[in-house]
Amino acid sequence: RDAANMSGFLNGLDDEAGKVPVPVLKVTADTLIKALEYCEYHCKAERQDISEMEIRDWNEKFMFIDDEMLFNLILAANYLDIKGLLDLTCKKVADEIRGKTPEEIRTRFNIKNDFTPEEEEEVRREYAWCEER
């Protein structure tokens, strides 16, 4: 119950909701299980006064997941309003793209470039200030 209360979505349900199934339509079972694993650990860590170093190590191991699970967890954390999990998963993506060119990011995440060369050049000109270091 404490783990479920980490979710703003689930915490916002009244006590009667605990007696009937609540559909979580935008989250697959595998993703929900992974999100609950995160919540359960962090509740336990809070109750047992686990050190920040141990929590950081656990988070790092927890994030050894494939891209599909990563992006599903981002969506689930957002939908279920689990701030800590949303922060952790978004940080993983930010770490993955830091210092990479747009082409490297497209390759890393298998993103199709749907800009024409002309459109891409226009965007580069418009946002040239982003490239200045």
CSV table of N, CA and C in Angstrom, one decimal:
chain,number,residue,atom,x,y,z
A,1,ARG,N,0.8,-1.2,0.0
A,1,ARG,CA,0.0,0.0,0.0
A,1,ARG,C,0.9,1.3,0.0
A,2,ASP,N,1.9,1.3,0.8
A,2,ASP,CA,2.8,2.4,0.8
A,2,ASP,C,3.5,2.7,-0.5
A,3,ALA,N,3.9,1.6,-1.2
A,3,ALA,CA,4.5,1.7,-2.5
A,3,ALA,C,3.5,2.3,-3.5
A,4,ALA,N,2.3,1.8,-3.5
A,4,ALA,CA,1.2,2.4,-4.4
A,4,ALA,C,1.0,3.9,-4.1
A,5,ASN,N,1.1,4.3,-2.8
A,5,ASN,CA,0.9,5.7,-2.5
A,5,ASN,C,2.0,6.6,-3.0
A,6,MET,N,3.1,6.1,-3.5
A,6,MET,CA,4.1,6.9,-4.2
A,6,MET,C,3.6,7.5,-5.5
A,7,SER,N,2.5,6.8,-6.0
A,7,SER,CA,1.9,7.3,-7.3
A,7,SER,C,0.8,8.3,-6.9
A,8,GLY,N,1.0,9.5,-7.5
A,8,GLY,CA,-0.1,10.5,-7.3
A,8,GLY,C,-1.4,10.0,-7.8
A,9,PHE,N,-1.3,9.3,-8.9
A,9,PHE,CA,-2.6,8.7,-9.5
A,9,PHE,C,-3.3,7.8,-8.6
A,10,LEU,N,-2.5,6.8,-8.0
A,10,LEU,CA,-3.1,5.8,-7.2
A,10,LEU,C,-3.5,6.4,-5.8
A,11,ASN,N,-2.6,7.3,-5.3
A,11,ASN,CA,-2.9,7.9,-4.0
A,11,ASN,C,-4.1,8.8,-4.0
A,12,GLY,N,-4.5,9.3,-5.2
A,12,GLY,CA,-5.6,10.1,-5.3
A,12,GLY,C,-6.9,9.4,-5.3
A,13,LEU,N,-6.9,8.1,-5.4
A,13,LEU,CA,-8.1,7.3,-5.3
A,13,LEU,C,-8.6,7.2,-3.9
A,14,ASP,N,-9.9,7.2,-3.7
A,14,ASP,CA,-10.5,7.1,-2.4
A,14,ASP,C,-10.3,5.7,-1.9
A,15,ASP,N,-10.6,5.5,-0.6
A,15,ASP,CA,-10.4,4.2,0.1
A,15,ASP,C,-11.3,3.1,-0.6
A,16,GLU,N,-12.4,3.5,-1.1
A,16,GLU,CA,-13.4,2.5,-1.7
A,16,GLU,C,-12.7,1.9,-3.0
A,17,ALA,N,-11.8,2.7,-3.6
A,17,ALA,CA,-11.2,2.1,-4.8
A,17,ALA,C,-10.4,0.9,-4.5
A,18,GLY,N,-9.9,0.8,-3.3
A,18,GLY,CA,-9.1,-0.4,-3.0
A,18,GLY,C,-9.9,-1.7,-3.0
A,19,LYS,N,-11.2,-1.6,-3.0
A,19,LYS,CA,-12.0,-2.8,-3.0
A,19,LYS,C,-12.5,-3.2,-4.4
A,20,VAL,N,-12.2,-2.4,-5.4
A,20,VAL,CA,-12.6,-2.7,-6.8
A,20,VAL,C,-11.4,-2.5,-7.7
A,21,PRO,N,-11.3,-3.3,-8.8
A,21,PRO,CA,-10.2,-3.1,-9.7
A,21,PRO,C,-10.2,-1.7,-10.3
A,22,VAL,N,-9.0,-1.2,-10.4
A,22,VAL,CA,-8.9,0.1,-11.1
A,22,VAL,C,-8.1,-0.1,-12.4
A,23,PRO,N,-8.7,0.1,-13.5
A,23,PRO,CA,-7.9,-0.1,-14.8
A,23,PRO,C,-6.8,1.0,-14.9
A,24,VAL,N,-5.7,0.5,-15.3
A,24,VAL,CA,-4.5,1.4,-15.6
A,24,VAL,C,-4.3,1.2,-17.0
A,25,LEU,N,-5.1,1.8,-17.9
A,25,LEU,CA,-5.2,1.6,-19.3
A,25,LEU,C,-3.9,1.8,-20.1
A,26,LYS,N,-3.1,2.8,-19.6
A,26,LYS,CA,-2.0,3.2,-20.5
A,26,LYS,C,-0.7,2.5,-20.1
A,27,VAL,N,-0.7,1.5,-19.2
A,27,VAL,CA,0.5,0.9,-18.7
A,27,VAL,C,0.3,-0.7,-18.8
A,28,THR,N,1.4,-1.3,-19.5
A,28,THR,CA,1.3,-2.7,-19.6
A,28,THR,C,1.7,-3.4,-18.3
A,29,ALA,N,1.3,-4.7,-18.2
A,29,ALA,CA,1.6,-5.4,-16.9
A,29,ALA,C,3.1,-5.4,-16.6
A,30,ASP,N,3.9,-5.7,-17.6
A,30,ASP,CA,5.4,-5.7,-17.3
A,30,ASP,C,5.9,-4.4,-16.8
A,31,THR,N,5.4,-3.3,-17.4
A,31,THR,CA,5.9,-2.0,-17.0
A,31,THR,C,5.3,-1.7,-15.6
A,32,LEU,N,4.1,-2.0,-15.3
A,32,LEU,CA,3.5,-1.8,-14.0
A,32,LEU,C,4.3,-2.5,-12.9
A,33,ILE,N,4.7,-3.8,-13.2
A,33,ILE,CA,5.5,-4.6,-12.3
A,33,ILE,C,6.8,-3.9,-12.0
A,34,LYS,N,7.5,-3.4,-13.1
A,34,LYS,CA,8.8,-2.7,-12.9
A,34,LYS,C,8.6,-1.4,-12.1
A,35,ALA,N,7.5,-0.7,-12.4
A,35,ALA,CA,7.3,0.6,-11.7
A,35,ALA,C,7.0,0.3,-10.2
A,36,LEU,N,6.3,-0.8,-9.9
A,36,LEU,CA,6.0,-1.1,-8.5
A,36,LEU,C,7.3,-1.6,-7.8
A,37,GLU,N,8.2,-2.3,-8.5
A,37,GLU,CA,9.5,-2.7,-8.0
A,37,GLU,C,10.2,-1.4,-7.5
A,38,TYR,N,10.2,-0.4,-8.3
A,38,TYR,CA,10.9,0.9,-8.0
A,38,TYR,C,10.2,1.5,-6.7
A,39,CYS,N,8.9,1.5,-6.7
A,39,CYS,CA,8.2,2.1,-5.5
A,39,CYS,C,8.4,1.3,-4.3
A,40,GLU,N,8.4,0.0,-4.4
A,40,GLU,CA,8.6,-0.9,-3.2
A,40,GLU,C,10.0,-0.7,-2.6
A,41,TYR,N,11.0,-0.6,-3.5
A,41,TYR,CA,12.4,-0.5,-3.0
A,41,TYR,C,12.5,0.9,-2.3
A,42,HIS,N,12.0,1.9,-2.9
A,42,HIS,CA,12.1,3.3,-2.3
A,42,HIS,C,11.3,3.5,-1.1
A,43,CYS,N,10.2,2.8,-0.9
A,43,CYS,CA,9.5,2.8,0.3
A,43,CYS,C,10.3,2.1,1.4
A,44,LYS,N,10.8,1.0,1.1
A,44,LYS,CA,11.7,0.2,2.0
A,44,LYS,C,12.9,1.0,2.4
A,45,ALA,N,13.5,1.7,1.4
A,45,ALA,CA,14.7,2.5,1.7
A,45,ALA,C,14.4,3.6,2.7
A,46,GLU,N,13.3,4.2,2.5
A,46,GLU,CA,12.8,5.3,3.4
A,46,GLU,C,12.6,4.8,4.8
A,47,ARG,N,11.9,3.6,4.9
A,47,ARG,CA,11.6,3.1,6.2
A,47,ARG,C,12.8,2.6,7.0
A,48,GLN,N,13.8,2.0,6.2
A,48,GLN,CA,14.9,1.4,6.8
A,48,GLN,C,16.2,2.3,6.8
A,49,ASP,N,16.0,3.5,6.4
A,49,ASP,CA,17.0,4.5,6.5
A,49,ASP,C,18.3,4.0,5.7
A,50,ILE,N,18.1,3.6,4.5
A,50,ILE,CA,19.1,3.1,3.6
A,50,ILE,C,19.9,4.3,3.1
A,51,SER,N,21.2,4.1,3.0
A,51,SER,CA,22.1,5.3,2.6
A,51,SER,C,21.9,5.7,1.2
A,52,GLU,N,22.2,7.0,0.9
A,52,GLU,CA,22.1,7.5,-0.4
A,52,GLU,C,22.9,6.7,-1.4
A,53,MET,N,24.1,6.3,-1.0
A,53,MET,CA,25.0,5.5,-1.8
A,53,MET,C,24.4,4.2,-2.3
A,54,GLU,N,23.7,3.5,-1.3
A,54,GLU,CA,23.1,2.2,-1.6
A,54,GLU,C,21.9,2.5,-2.6
A,55,ILE,N,21.1,3.5,-2.3
A,55,ILE,CA,20.0,3.9,-3.2
A,55,ILE,C,20.5,4.2,-4.6
A,56,ARG,N,21.6,4.9,-4.7
A,56,ARG,CA,22.1,5.3,-6.0
A,56,ARG,C,22.6,4.0,-6.8
A,57,ASP,N,23.2,3.1,-6.0
A,57,ASP,CA,23.7,1.8,-6.6
A,57,ASP,C,22.5,1.0,-7.1
A,58,TRP,N,21.4,1.0,-6.3
A,58,TRP,CA,20.2,0.2,-6.6
A,58,TRP,C,19.6,0.8,-7.9
A,59,ASN,N,19.5,2.2,-7.9
A,59,ASN,CA,18.9,2.8,-9.0
A,59,ASN,C,19.7,2.5,-10.3
A,60,GLU,N,21.0,2.5,-10.2
A,60,GLU,CA,21.8,2.3,-11.4
A,60,GLU,C,21.5,0.9,-11.9
A,61,LYS,N,21.5,-0.1,-11.0
A,61,LYS,CA,21.2,-1.5,-11.5
A,61,LYS,C,19.8,-1.6,-12.0
A,62,PHE,N,18.8,-0.9,-11.4
A,62,PHE,CA,17.4,-0.9,-11.8
A,62,PHE,C,17.3,-0.4,-13.3
A,63,MET,N,18.2,0.5,-13.6
A,63,MET,CA,18.1,1.2,-15.0
A,63,MET,C,18.8,0.4,-16.0
A,64,PHE,N,19.3,-0.8,-15.8
A,64,PHE,CA,19.8,-1.7,-16.8
A,64,PHE,C,18.7,-2.4,-17.5
A,65,ILE,N,18.0,-1.6,-18.4
A,65,ILE,CA,16.8,-2.1,-19.1
A,65,ILE,C,16.9,-1.7,-20.5
A,66,ASP,N,16.2,-2.4,-21.4
A,66,ASP,CA,16.2,-2.0,-22.8
A,66,ASP,C,15.4,-0.8,-23.0
A,67,ASP,N,15.6,-0.2,-24.2
A,67,ASP,CA,14.9,1.0,-24.6
A,67,ASP,C,13.4,1.0,-24.5
A,68,GLU,N,12.9,-0.1,-24.9
A,68,GLU,CA,11.4,-0.2,-24.9
A,68,GLU,C,10.9,-0.1,-23.5
A,69,MET,N,11.5,-0.8,-22.5
A,69,MET,CA,11.1,-0.7,-21.1
A,69,MET,C,11.4,0.7,-20.6
A,70,LEU,N,12.5,1.3,-21.0
A,70,LEU,CA,12.8,2.7,-20.5
A,70,LEU,C,11.7,3.6,-20.9
A,71,PHE,N,11.4,3.6,-22.2
A,71,PHE,CA,10.3,4.6,-22.6
A,71,PHE,C,9.0,4.2,-22.1
A,72,ASN,N,8.7,3.0,-21.9
A,72,ASN,CA,7.4,2.6,-21.3
A,72,ASN,C,7.4,3.1,-19.8
A,73,LEU,N,8.5,3.0,-19.1
A,73,LEU,CA,8.6,3.4,-17.7
A,73,LEU,C,8.4,5.0,-17.7
A,74,ILE,N,9.0,5.7,-18.6
A,74,ILE,CA,8.8,7.1,-18.6
A,74,ILE,C,7.3,7.5,-18.8
A,75,LEU,N,6.6,6.8,-19.7
A,75,LEU,CA,5.2,7.0,-19.9
A,75,LEU,C,4.4,6.6,-18.7
A,76,ALA,N,4.7,5.5,-18.1
A,76,ALA,CA,4.0,5.0,-16.9
A,76,ALA,C,4.2,5.9,-15.7
A,77,ALA,N,5.5,6.3,-15.5
A,77,ALA,CA,5.8,7.2,-14.4
A,77,ALA,C,5.0,8.5,-14.5
A,78,ASN,N,4.9,9.0,-15.7
A,78,ASN,CA,4.2,10.3,-16.0
A,78,ASN,C,2.7,10.0,-15.7
A,79,TYR,N,2.1,9.0,-16.3
A,79,TYR,CA,0.7,8.7,-16.2
A,79,TYR,C,0.3,8.4,-14.7
A,80,LEU,N,1.2,7.7,-14.0
A,80,LEU,CA,0.9,7.3,-12.7
A,80,LEU,C,1.4,8.3,-11.7
A,81,ASP,N,2.0,9.4,-12.2
A,81,ASP,CA,2.5,10.5,-11.3
A,81,ASP,C,3.5,10.0,-10.2
A,82,ILE,N,4.5,9.2,-10.7
A,82,ILE,CA,5.6,8.8,-9.8
A,82,ILE,C,6.8,9.6,-10.1
A,83,LYS,N,6.9,10.7,-9.4
A,83,LYS,CA,7.9,11.7,-9.7
A,83,LYS,C,9.4,11.2,-9.7
A,84,GLY,N,9.7,10.4,-8.6
A,84,GLY,CA,11.1,9.9,-8.5
A,84,GLY,C,11.4,9.0,-9.7
A,85,LEU,N,10.5,8.2,-10.1
A,85,LEU,CA,10.8,7.3,-11.3
A,85,LEU,C,10.8,8.1,-12.6
A,86,LEU,N,10.0,9.1,-12.7
A,86,LEU,CA,10.0,9.9,-13.9
A,86,LEU,C,11.4,10.6,-14.0
A,87,ASP,N,11.8,11.2,-12.8
A,87,ASP,CA,13.1,11.9,-12.8
A,87,ASP,C,14.3,10.9,-13.2
A,88,LEU,N,14.2,9.7,-12.6
A,88,LEU,CA,15.3,8.7,-12.9
A,88,LEU,C,15.3,8.3,-14.3
A,89,THR,N,14.2,8.0,-14.9
A,89,THR,CA,14.1,7.5,-16.3
A,89,THR,C,14.5,8.7,-17.3
A,90,CYS,N,14.0,9.9,-17.0
A,90,CYS,CA,14.4,11.0,-17.9
A,90,CYS,C,15.9,11.3,-17.8
A,91,LYS,N,16.5,11.2,-16.6
A,91,LYS,CA,17.9,11.4,-16.4
A,91,LYS,C,18.7,10.4,-17.3
A,92,LYS,N,18.2,9.1,-17.3
A,92,LYS,CA,18.9,8.1,-18.1
A,92,LYS,C,18.9,8.5,-19.6
A,93,VAL,N,17.8,9.0,-20.1
A,93,VAL,CA,17.7,9.4,-21.5
A,93,VAL,C,18.6,10.7,-21.7
A,94,ALA,N,18.6,11.6,-20.8
A,94,ALA,CA,19.4,12.8,-20.9
A,94,ALA,C,20.9,12.4,-20.9
A,95,ASP,N,21.3,11.4,-20.0
A,95,ASP,CA,22.7,11.0,-20.0
A,95,ASP,C,23.1,10.3,-21.3
A,96,GLU,N,22.1,9.6,-21.9
A,96,GLU,CA,22.4,8.9,-23.2
A,96,GLU,C,22.6,9.9,-24.4
A,97,ILE,N,21.9,11.1,-24.3
A,97,ILE,CA,22.0,12.0,-25.5
A,97,ILE,C,23.1,13.1,-25.2
A,98,ARG,N,23.5,13.3,-24.0
A,98,ARG,CA,24.5,14.3,-23.7
A,98,ARG,C,25.7,14.2,-24.5
A,99,GLY,N,26.1,15.3,-25.2
A,99,GLY,CA,27.3,15.4,-26.0
A,99,GLY,C,27.2,14.7,-27.4
A,100,LYS,N,26.0,14.2,-27.7
A,100,LYS,CA,25.9,13.5,-29.0
A,100,LYS,C,25.3,14.5,-30.1
A,101,THR,N,25.7,14.3,-31.3
A,101,THR,CA,25.1,15.1,-32.4
A,101,THR,C,23.7,14.5,-32.7
A,102,PRO,N,22.9,15.3,-33.4
A,102,PRO,CA,21.5,14.8,-33.7
A,102,PRO,C,21.6,13.5,-34.5
A,103,GLU,N,22.6,13.3,-35.4
A,103,GLU,CA,22.7,12.1,-36.1
A,103,GLU,C,23.0,10.9,-35.2
A,104,GLU,N,23.9,11.1,-34.2
A,104,GLU,CA,24.2,10.1,-33.2
A,104,GLU,C,23.0,9.7,-32.4
A,105,ILE,N,22.2,10.7,-32.0
A,105,ILE,CA,21.0,10.5,-31.2
A,105,ILE,C,20.0,9.7,-32.1
A,106,ARG,N,19.9,10.0,-33.3
A,106,ARG,CA,18.9,9.3,-34.2
A,106,ARG,C,19.4,7.8,-34.3
A,107,THR,N,20.7,7.6,-34.5
A,107,THR,CA,21.2,6.2,-34.6
A,107,THR,C,21.0,5.5,-33.3
A,108,ARG,N,21.3,6.1,-32.1
A,108,ARG,CA,21.2,5.5,-30.8
A,108,ARG,C,19.8,5.0,-30.5
A,109,PHE,N,18.8,5.9,-30.8
A,109,PHE,CA,17.4,5.6,-30.5
A,109,PHE,C,16.6,5.1,-31.7
A,110,ASN,N,17.3,4.9,-32.8
A,110,ASN,CA,16.6,4.4,-34.0
A,110,ASN,C,15.5,5.3,-34.5
A,111,ILE,N,15.8,6.6,-34.6
A,111,ILE,CA,14.8,7.6,-34.9
A,111,ILE,C,15.0,8.0,-36.4
A,112,LYS,N,14.0,7.9,-37.2
A,112,LYS,CA,14.0,8.2,-38.6
A,112,LYS,C,14.1,9.8,-38.7
A,113,ASN,N,15.0,10.2,-39.6
A,113,ASN,CA,15.1,11.6,-39.9
A,113,ASN,C,14.1,12.0,-41.0
A,114,ASP,N,13.0,12.7,-40.6
A,114,ASP,CA,12.0,13.0,-41.5
A,114,ASP,C,12.1,14.4,-42.1
A,115,PHE,N,13.2,15.1,-41.8
A,115,PHE,CA,13.5,16.4,-42.4
A,115,PHE,C,14.1,16.2,-43.8
A,116,THR,N,13.8,17.1,-44.7
A,116,THR,CA,14.5,17.2,-45.9
A,116,THR,C,15.8,17.9,-45.6
A,117,PRO,N,16.8,17.7,-46.5
A,117,PRO,CA,18.1,18.4,-46.3
A,117,PRO,C,17.9,19.9,-46.1
A,118,GLU,N,17.0,20.5,-46.9
A,118,GLU,CA,16.7,21.9,-46.8
A,118,GLU,C,16.1,22.3,-45.4
A,119,GLU,N,15.1,21.5,-44.9
A,119,GLU,CA,14.5,21.8,-43.6
A,119,GLU,C,15.6,21.6,-42.5
A,120,GLU,N,16.4,20.6,-42.6
A,120,GLU,CA,17.4,20.4,-41.6
A,120,GLU,C,18.4,21.6,-41.6
A,121,GLU,N,18.8,22.1,-42.7
A,121,GLU,CA,19.7,23.2,-42.8
A,121,GLU,C,19.0,24.5,-42.2
A,122,GLU,N,17.7,24.6,-42.4
A,122,GLU,CA,17.0,25.8,-41.9
A,122,GLU,C,17.0,25.7,-40.3
A,123,VAL,N,16.7,24.5,-39.8
A,123,VAL,CA,16.7,24.3,-38.4
A,123,VAL,C,18.1,24.6,-37.8
A,124,ARG,N,19.1,24.1,-38.4
A,124,ARG,CA,20.5,24.4,-38.0
A,124,ARG,C,20.8,25.9,-37.9
A,125,ARG,N,20.4,26.6,-39.0
A,125,ARG,CA,20.6,28.0,-39.0
A,125,ARG,C,19.9,28.7,-37.9
A,126,GLU,N,18.6,28.4,-37.7
A,126,GLU,CA,17.7,29.0,-36.7
A,126,GLU,C,18.2,28.8,-35.3
A,127,TYR,N,18.8,27.6,-35.1
A,127,TYR,CA,19.2,27.3,-33.7
A,127,TYR,C,20.7,27.1,-33.6
A,128,ALA,N,21.5,27.9,-34.4
A,128,ALA,CA,22.9,27.9,-34.4
A,128,ALA,C,23.5,28.2,-33.1
A,129,TRP,N,22.8,29.0,-32.3
A,129,TRP,CA,23.2,29.4,-31.0
A,129,TRP,C,23.4,28.2,-30.0
A,130,CYS,N,22.7,27.1,-30.3
A,130,CYS,CA,22.7,25.9,-29.5
A,130,CYS,C,24.1,25.2,-29.7
A,131,GLU,N,24.7,25.4,-30.8
A,131,GLU,CA,26.0,24.7,-31.2
A,131,GLU,C,27.1,25.5,-30.6
A,132,GLU,N,26.9,26.8,-30.3
A,132,GLU,CA,28.0,27.6,-29.8
A,132,GLU,C,28.4,27.2,-28.4
A,133,ARG,N,29.7,27.1,-28.2
A,133,ARG,CA,30.2,26.6,-26.9
A,133,ARG,C,31.2,27.5,-26.3
